[in-house]
């Protein structure tokens, strides 16, 4: 009897353990995680709307970085994006914005091809109640409502470029040509800051820096090449070039090499694109005030999200530049 009772008790214990094990299996952590992930996926799949983006040009890597970061950050926040290149064509950009308005997008992001000409279509977006954000290039014209400008501190960056040119030319000074892109307000601000620093330097400098020419560069390599060629033909003793972006600076460098004057003329660019940084590391460009287009794209989306929640957004968000010299390029692991 004692043996039978012990066997019965042992069986009961085994049965209890089996039930407990089955209950524990029913509370599997993997099932909970899967359920949680499914809920998160469902939440993210519910789009909060679409952000329409029209950038100056996607041929310039700078604007592509802005567009890519807007897209990535918007996806994190539950928004879809349409990123288009205006190809530096005001009429094309106006049509793109009109399409955004008709599509009833949640927000419109612009880097205006020409700030004055884009006013009428921005006013249409304002009338439709769609917030408009400008990125990199401002639109400071009267009669438009811009939620915020997210941009480089172009005026401050222009001042840094002026200081870099003074450093490059040293006490000897000399003649300098400016490769401009006048239709963009951002570039006008860069040139303004550059000139102010050079003019202030010339007040007390023993050897002045003479800004002899302003030429249109188209913010592009081919036109920058042509502009630098023209500057060299007009001033064979040219000592410096300030180019408003890296493509123009790289075009100028090619023109100097063709003329055999790459050691005579020093270039200060603007941007900090990978190709520009590589040229600085290689000693082909003296320095760049570099921009941070990735930060600009992220801040654009943050502003849209904040506005959608009824939060206040600063009317202007300027991101400072940082002067990038050869010593920085030599430490830059992203370069060759």
Short mmCIF file of C-alpha atoms in Angstrom, two decimals:
data_model
loop_
_atom_site.label_atom_id
_atom_site.label_comp_id
_atom_site.label_asym_id
_atom_site.label_seq_id
_atom_site.Cartn_x
_atom_site.Cartn_y
_atom_site.Cartn_z
CA UNK A 1 0.00 0.00 0.00
CA UNK A 2 2.78 2.44 0.87
CA UNK A 3 4.45 1.66 -2.46
CA UNK A 4 1.16 2.28 -4.36
CA UNK A 5 0.59 5.55 -2.46
CA UNK A 6 4.11 6.76 -3.28
CA UNK A 7 3.62 5.97 -6.99
CA UNK A 8 0.30 7.84 -6.96
CA UNK A 9 1.90 10.91 -5.32
CA UNK A 10 4.77 10.81 -7.81
CA UNK A 11 2.34 10.68 -10.74
CA UNK A 12 0.47 13.68 -9.35
CA UNK A 13 3.69 15.67 -9.13
CA UNK A 14 4.61 14.76 -12.73
CA UNK A 15 1.13 15.74 -13.96
CA UNK A 16 1.30 19.08 -12.14
CA UNK A 17 4.70 19.82 -13.66
CA UNK A 18 3.40 18.95 -17.13
CA UNK A 19 0.44 21.32 -16.76
CA UNK A 20 2.75 24.07 -15.48
CA UNK A 21 5.07 23.54 -18.45
CA UNK A 22 2.15 23.80 -20.90
CA UNK A 23 0.95 26.99 -19.22
CA UNK A 24 4.42 28.48 -19.41
CA UNK A 25 4.64 27.58 -23.12
CA UNK A 26 1.35 29.40 -23.66
CA UNK A 27 3.03 32.61 -22.46
CA UNK A 28 5.82 32.48 -25.05
CA UNK A 29 7.75 35.76 -25.30
CA UNK A 30 8.10 35.42 -29.08
CA UNK A 31 4.33 35.66 -29.53
CA UNK A 32 4.19 38.84 -27.47
CA UNK A 33 6.98 40.45 -29.46
CA UNK A 34 5.38 39.51 -32.76
CA UNK A 35 2.10 41.02 -31.64
CA UNK A 36 3.89 44.20 -30.60
CA UNK A 37 5.76 44.41 -33.90
CA UNK A 38 2.54 43.90 -35.86
CA UNK A 39 0.95 46.77 -33.95
CA UNK A 40 3.94 49.02 -34.69
CA UNK A 41 3.90 48.06 -38.37
CA UNK A 42 0.18 48.80 -38.59
CA UNK A 43 0.70 52.18 -36.93
CA UNK A 44 3.54 53.14 -39.28
CA UNK A 45 1.57 52.04 -42.33
CA UNK A 46 -1.09 54.64 -41.51
CA UNK A 47 0.39 57.58 -43.41
CA UNK A 48 -0.10 60.98 -41.81
CA UNK A 49 -0.04 62.53 -45.26
CA UNK A 50 2.40 63.45 -48.01
CA UNK A 51 5.15 66.07 -48.05
CA UNK A 52 5.75 67.62 -51.48
CA UNK A 53 9.35 68.66 -52.07
CA UNK A 54 10.64 70.73 -55.00
CA UNK A 55 14.41 71.27 -54.88
CA UNK A 56 16.51 73.57 -57.04
CA UNK A 57 18.23 70.64 -58.77
CA UNK A 58 18.98 67.03 -57.95
CA UNK A 59 22.03 67.11 -60.22
CA UNK A 60 23.86 68.82 -57.37
CA UNK A 61 24.67 66.18 -54.69
CA UNK A 62 24.01 68.77 -51.97
CA UNK A 63 20.30 68.91 -52.77
CA UNK A 64 20.08 65.16 -53.19
CA UNK A 65 21.33 64.76 -49.60
CA UNK A 66 18.63 67.17 -48.43
CA UNK A 67 15.96 65.24 -50.33
CA UNK A 68 17.17 61.85 -49.11
CA UNK A 69 17.17 62.99 -45.48
CA UNK A 70 13.71 64.53 -45.77
CA UNK A 71 12.46 61.21 -47.16
CA UNK A 72 14.13 59.12 -44.44
CA UNK A 73 13.05 61.33 -41.54
CA UNK A 74 9.51 61.70 -42.92
CA UNK A 75 9.16 57.91 -43.11
CA UNK A 76 10.12 57.67 -39.44
CA UNK A 77 7.38 60.16 -38.62
CA UNK A 78 4.72 58.39 -40.71
CA UNK A 79 4.75 60.67 -43.77
CA UNK A 80 5.17 59.85 -47.44
CA UNK A 81 7.25 62.14 -49.64
CA UNK A 82 7.40 63.25 -53.26
CA UNK A 83 10.83 64.73 -54.02
CA UNK A 84 11.20 66.49 -57.39
CA UNK A 85 13.96 68.38 -59.15
CA UNK A 86 12.99 71.82 -60.48
CA UNK A 87 16.10 71.78 -62.68
CA UNK A 88 16.66 75.49 -61.95
CA UNK A 89 13.48 76.30 -63.91
CA UNK A 90 11.04 78.64 -62.19
CA UNK A 91 8.11 77.68 -64.44
CA UNK A 92 8.74 73.98 -63.82
CA UNK A 93 8.91 74.54 -60.07
CA UNK A 94 5.69 76.56 -60.11
CA UNK A 95 3.93 73.70 -61.91
CA UNK A 96 5.27 71.21 -59.37
CA UNK A 97 3.94 73.30 -56.49
CA UNK A 98 0.57 73.67 -58.24
CA UNK A 99 0.38 69.88 -58.52
CA UNK A 100 1.17 69.57 -54.80
CA UNK A 101 -1.66 71.97 -54.00
CA UNK A 102 -4.14 70.05 -56.19
CA UNK A 103 -3.02 66.81 -54.51
CA UNK A 104 -3.66 68.40 -51.10
CA UNK A 105 -0.28 67.51 -49.63
CA UNK A 106 0.30 68.06 -45.92
CA UNK A 107 3.24 70.42 -46.46
CA UNK A 108 5.33 71.88 -49.27
CA UNK A 109 9.12 72.19 -49.10
CA UNK A 110 10.93 74.46 -51.56
CA UNK A 111 14.41 75.56 -52.42
CA UNK A 112 13.23 78.36 -54.73
CA UNK A 113 14.79 78.67 -58.17
CA UNK A 114 14.16 82.39 -57.97
CA UNK A 115 12.64 83.84 -54.81
CA UNK A 116 10.67 86.65 -56.45
CA UNK A 117 9.19 84.62 -59.29
CA UNK A 118 7.92 81.85 -57.02
CA UNK A 119 5.77 84.24 -54.93
CA UNK A 120 2.41 83.74 -56.75
CA UNK A 121 2.36 79.96 -56.35
CA UNK A 122 3.43 80.19 -52.69
CA UNK A 123 0.47 82.52 -52.18
CA UNK A 124 -1.77 79.83 -53.72
CA UNK A 125 -0.43 77.31 -51.20
CA UNK A 126 -1.04 79.82 -48.40
CA UNK A 127 -4.64 80.28 -49.57
CA UNK A 128 -5.10 76.49 -49.56
CA UNK A 129 -3.88 76.34 -45.95
CA UNK A 130 -0.80 74.25 -46.80
CA UNK A 131 2.31 75.15 -44.77
CA UNK A 132 5.32 76.11 -46.90
CA UNK A 133 8.90 75.57 -45.73
CA UNK A 134 11.92 76.88 -47.61
CA UNK A 135 15.18 74.95 -47.40
CA UNK A 136 18.66 76.29 -48.20
CA UNK A 137 17.32 79.19 -50.30
CA UNK A 138 15.04 81.73 -48.59
CA UNK A 139 12.05 83.56 -49.95
CA UNK A 140 11.98 86.84 -48.07
CA UNK A 141 9.54 88.53 -50.42
CA UNK A 142 6.49 90.42 -49.07
CA UNK A 143 3.05 88.87 -49.32
CA UNK A 144 4.02 85.26 -48.62
CA UNK A 145 3.68 83.17 -45.47
CA UNK A 146 6.65 80.86 -44.93
CA UNK A 147 6.39 78.56 -41.91
CA UNK A 148 10.16 78.45 -41.49
CA UNK A 149 13.42 78.70 -43.38
CA UNK A 150 15.87 75.87 -42.71
CA UNK A 151 19.21 76.83 -44.17
CA UNK A 152 22.91 77.22 -43.79
CA UNK A 153 23.99 80.50 -42.27
CA UNK A 154 25.09 81.60 -45.74
CA UNK A 155 25.99 85.12 -44.68
CA UNK A 156 28.15 83.79 -41.85
CA UNK A 157 29.62 81.19 -44.20
CA UNK A 158 30.51 83.92 -46.68
CA UNK A 159 32.40 85.69 -43.90
CA UNK A 160 34.30 82.47 -43.18
CA UNK A 161 35.16 82.24 -46.87
CA UNK A 162 36.52 85.79 -46.75
CA UNK A 163 38.73 84.91 -43.79
CA UNK A 164 39.95 81.81 -45.63
CA UNK A 165 40.88 83.93 -48.66
CA UNK A 166 42.84 86.35 -46.46
CA UNK A 167 44.64 83.37 -44.93
CA UNK A 168 45.33 81.85 -48.37
CA UNK A 169 46.80 85.01 -49.95
CA UNK A 170 48.74 86.08 -46.89
CA UNK A 171 50.42 89.47 -46.64
CA UNK A 172 50.91 89.75 -50.41
CA UNK A 173 47.18 90.18 -51.14
CA UNK A 174 46.30 90.36 -54.83
CA UNK A 175 43.47 90.15 -57.32
CA UNK A 176 40.44 87.93 -56.68
CA UNK A 177 37.56 86.87 -58.91
CA UNK A 178 34.14 85.88 -57.53
CA UNK A 179 32.23 83.10 -59.29
CA UNK A 180 28.62 83.97 -58.46
CA UNK A 181 25.13 82.49 -58.88
CA UNK A 182 23.04 85.62 -58.57
CA UNK A 183 19.58 84.11 -58.96
CA UNK A 184 19.88 82.28 -55.61
CA UNK A 185 19.42 84.37 -52.48
CA UNK A 186 21.68 81.96 -50.56
CA UNK A 187 24.56 82.76 -52.93
CA UNK A 188 23.90 86.48 -52.73
CA UNK A 189 24.27 86.19 -48.96
CA UNK A 190 27.54 84.26 -49.33
CA UNK A 191 29.01 86.91 -51.59
CA UNK A 192 27.79 89.68 -49.29
CA UNK A 193 29.53 88.11 -46.28
CA UNK A 194 32.70 87.48 -48.31
CA UNK A 195 32.89 91.08 -49.54
CA UNK A 196 32.32 92.55 -46.11
CA UNK A 197 35.25 90.63 -44.62
CA UNK A 198 37.57 91.52 -47.53
CA UNK A 199 36.56 95.20 -47.39
CA UNK A 200 37.15 95.32 -43.62
CA UNK A 201 40.56 93.67 -44.14
CA UNK A 202 41.53 96.23 -46.78
CA UNK A 203 41.02 99.15 -44.39
CA UNK A 204 44.24 98.36 -42.53
CA UNK A 205 46.05 95.85 -44.76
CA UNK A 206 49.41 96.87 -46.23
CA UNK A 207 48.63 94.84 -49.37
CA UNK A 208 44.97 94.90 -50.31
CA UNK A 209 42.84 92.14 -51.80
CA UNK A 210 41.31 93.55 -54.97
CA UNK A 211 37.98 91.97 -55.96
CA UNK A 212 38.36 92.61 -59.68
CA UNK A 213 35.51 90.57 -61.20
CA UNK A 214 32.16 88.94 -60.48
CA UNK A 215 31.30 86.30 -63.05
CA UNK A 216 28.29 84.02 -63.42
CA UNK A 217 29.21 80.42 -62.59
CA UNK A 218 25.77 78.83 -62.89
CA UNK A 219 26.72 76.97 -59.69
CA UNK A 220 27.96 74.30 -62.09
CA UNK A 221 31.31 72.78 -63.09
CA UNK A 222 31.14 73.61 -66.80
CA UNK A 223 30.10 77.22 -66.30
CA UNK A 224 32.57 77.59 -63.42
CA UNK A 225 35.29 76.44 -65.82
CA UNK A 226 34.26 79.05 -68.42
CA UNK A 227 34.04 81.83 -65.81
CA UNK A 228 37.53 81.05 -64.49
CA UNK A 229 38.89 81.02 -68.04
CA UNK A 230 37.39 84.48 -68.64
CA UNK A 231 38.86 85.76 -65.36
CA UNK A 232 42.34 84.52 -66.30
CA UNK A 233 42.13 86.12 -69.73
CA UNK A 234 41.14 89.45 -68.21
CA UNK A 235 43.65 89.26 -65.33
CA UNK A 236 46.72 87.16 -66.00
CA UNK A 237 48.03 88.03 -62.52
CA UNK A 238 44.91 86.72 -60.74
CA UNK A 239 45.74 85.28 -57.31
CA UNK A 240 42.46 84.05 -55.91
CA UNK A 241 39.00 82.70 -56.79
CA UNK A 242 35.99 82.56 -54.49
CA UNK A 243 33.43 80.11 -55.91
CA UNK A 244 29.97 80.00 -54.36
CA UNK A 245 29.82 76.19 -54.40
CA UNK A 246 31.97 73.11 -54.97
CA UNK A 247 30.96 72.40 -58.58
CA UNK A 248 31.95 75.94 -59.61
CA UNK A 249 35.18 75.64 -57.59
CA UNK A 250 36.06 72.33 -59.26
CA UNK A 251 35.36 73.82 -62.68
CA UNK A 252 37.66 76.73 -61.82
CA UNK A 253 40.38 74.31 -60.75
CA UNK A 254 40.18 72.53 -64.11
CA UNK A 255 40.55 75.87 -65.92
CA UNK A 256 43.59 76.77 -63.81
CA UNK A 257 45.23 73.43 -64.56
CA UNK A 258 44.63 73.86 -68.27
CA UNK A 259 46.23 77.34 -68.13
CA UNK A 260 49.11 76.06 -66.00
CA UNK A 261 48.24 78.49 -63.22
CA UNK A 262 47.12 76.06 -60.53
CA UNK A 263 50.04 77.11 -58.30
CA UNK A 264 49.46 80.84 -58.83
CA UNK A 265 45.73 81.03 -58.07
CA UNK A 266 44.20 79.78 -54.82
CA UNK A 267 40.55 78.73 -54.64
CA UNK A 268 38.12 79.05 -51.76
CA UNK A 269 34.90 77.14 -52.38
CA UNK A 270 31.70 76.55 -50.41
CA UNK A 271 29.69 73.38 -49.61
CA UNK A 272 31.81 70.48 -48.43
CA UNK A 273 30.55 67.89 -50.89
CA UNK A 274 32.68 64.70 -50.99
CA UNK A 275 34.35 65.73 -54.26
CA UNK A 276 35.07 69.17 -52.85
CA UNK A 277 36.52 67.74 -49.64
CA UNK A 278 38.71 65.39 -51.65
CA UNK A 279 40.01 68.35 -53.66
CA UNK A 280 40.83 70.17 -50.42
CA UNK A 281 42.69 67.13 -49.10
CA UNK A 282 44.61 66.93 -52.40
CA UNK A 283 45.55 70.62 -52.21
CA UNK A 284 43.45 71.61 -55.23
CA UNK A 285 41.10 73.85 -53.25
CA UNK A 286 42.38 75.84 -50.28
CA UNK A 287 39.31 75.60 -48.03
CA UNK A 288 35.51 75.40 -47.86
CA UNK A 289 32.98 76.65 -45.36
CA UNK A 290 31.11 73.34 -45.25
CA UNK A 291 27.37 72.91 -44.97
CA UNK A 292 25.33 70.15 -43.34
CA UNK A 293 22.52 69.22 -45.76
CA UNK A 294 21.69 66.08 -43.76
CA UNK A 295 20.82 68.21 -40.72
CA UNK A 296 18.78 70.53 -42.92
CA UNK A 297 16.61 67.69 -44.21
CA UNK A 298 15.98 66.37 -40.71
CA UNK A 299 15.10 69.82 -39.31
CA UNK A 300 12.63 70.40 -42.14
CA UNK A 301 10.63 67.32 -41.13
CA UNK A 302 10.86 68.14 -37.42
CA UNK A 303 9.35 71.55 -38.19
CA UNK A 304 6.48 69.99 -40.14
CA UNK A 305 5.74 67.55 -37.31
CA UNK A 306 5.87 70.31 -34.68
CA UNK A 307 3.50 72.49 -36.73
CA UNK A 308 1.07 69.58 -37.15
CA UNK A 309 0.91 69.32 -33.36
CA UNK A 310 0.16 73.02 -32.97
CA UNK A 311 3.62 73.81 -31.60
CA UNK A 312 5.45 77.04 -32.40
CA UNK A 313 8.18 76.86 -35.02
CA UNK A 314 11.03 79.36 -35.26
CA UNK A 315 10.68 81.44 -38.46
CA UNK A 316 14.36 80.94 -39.30
CA UNK A 317 16.65 78.04 -38.43
CA UNK A 318 20.21 78.74 -39.54
CA UNK A 319 22.85 76.02 -39.32
CA UNK A 320 26.41 77.39 -38.97
CA UNK A 321 29.13 76.38 -41.40
CA UNK A 322 32.52 75.00 -40.38
CA UNK A 323 35.72 75.91 -42.21
CA UNK A 324 37.29 72.79 -43.72
CA UNK A 325 41.00 72.96 -44.59
CA UNK A 326 43.54 70.45 -45.88
CA UNK A 327 44.42 69.36 -42.33
CA UNK A 328 40.77 68.36 -41.87
CA UNK A 329 40.81 66.43 -45.13
CA UNK A 330 43.91 64.50 -44.08
CA UNK A 331 42.05 63.33 -40.95
CA UNK A 332 38.81 62.53 -42.82
CA UNK A 333 38.40 58.73 -42.99
CA UNK A 334 35.59 59.06 -45.56
CA UNK A 335 38.07 60.27 -48.20
CA UNK A 336 40.55 58.33 -50.32
#
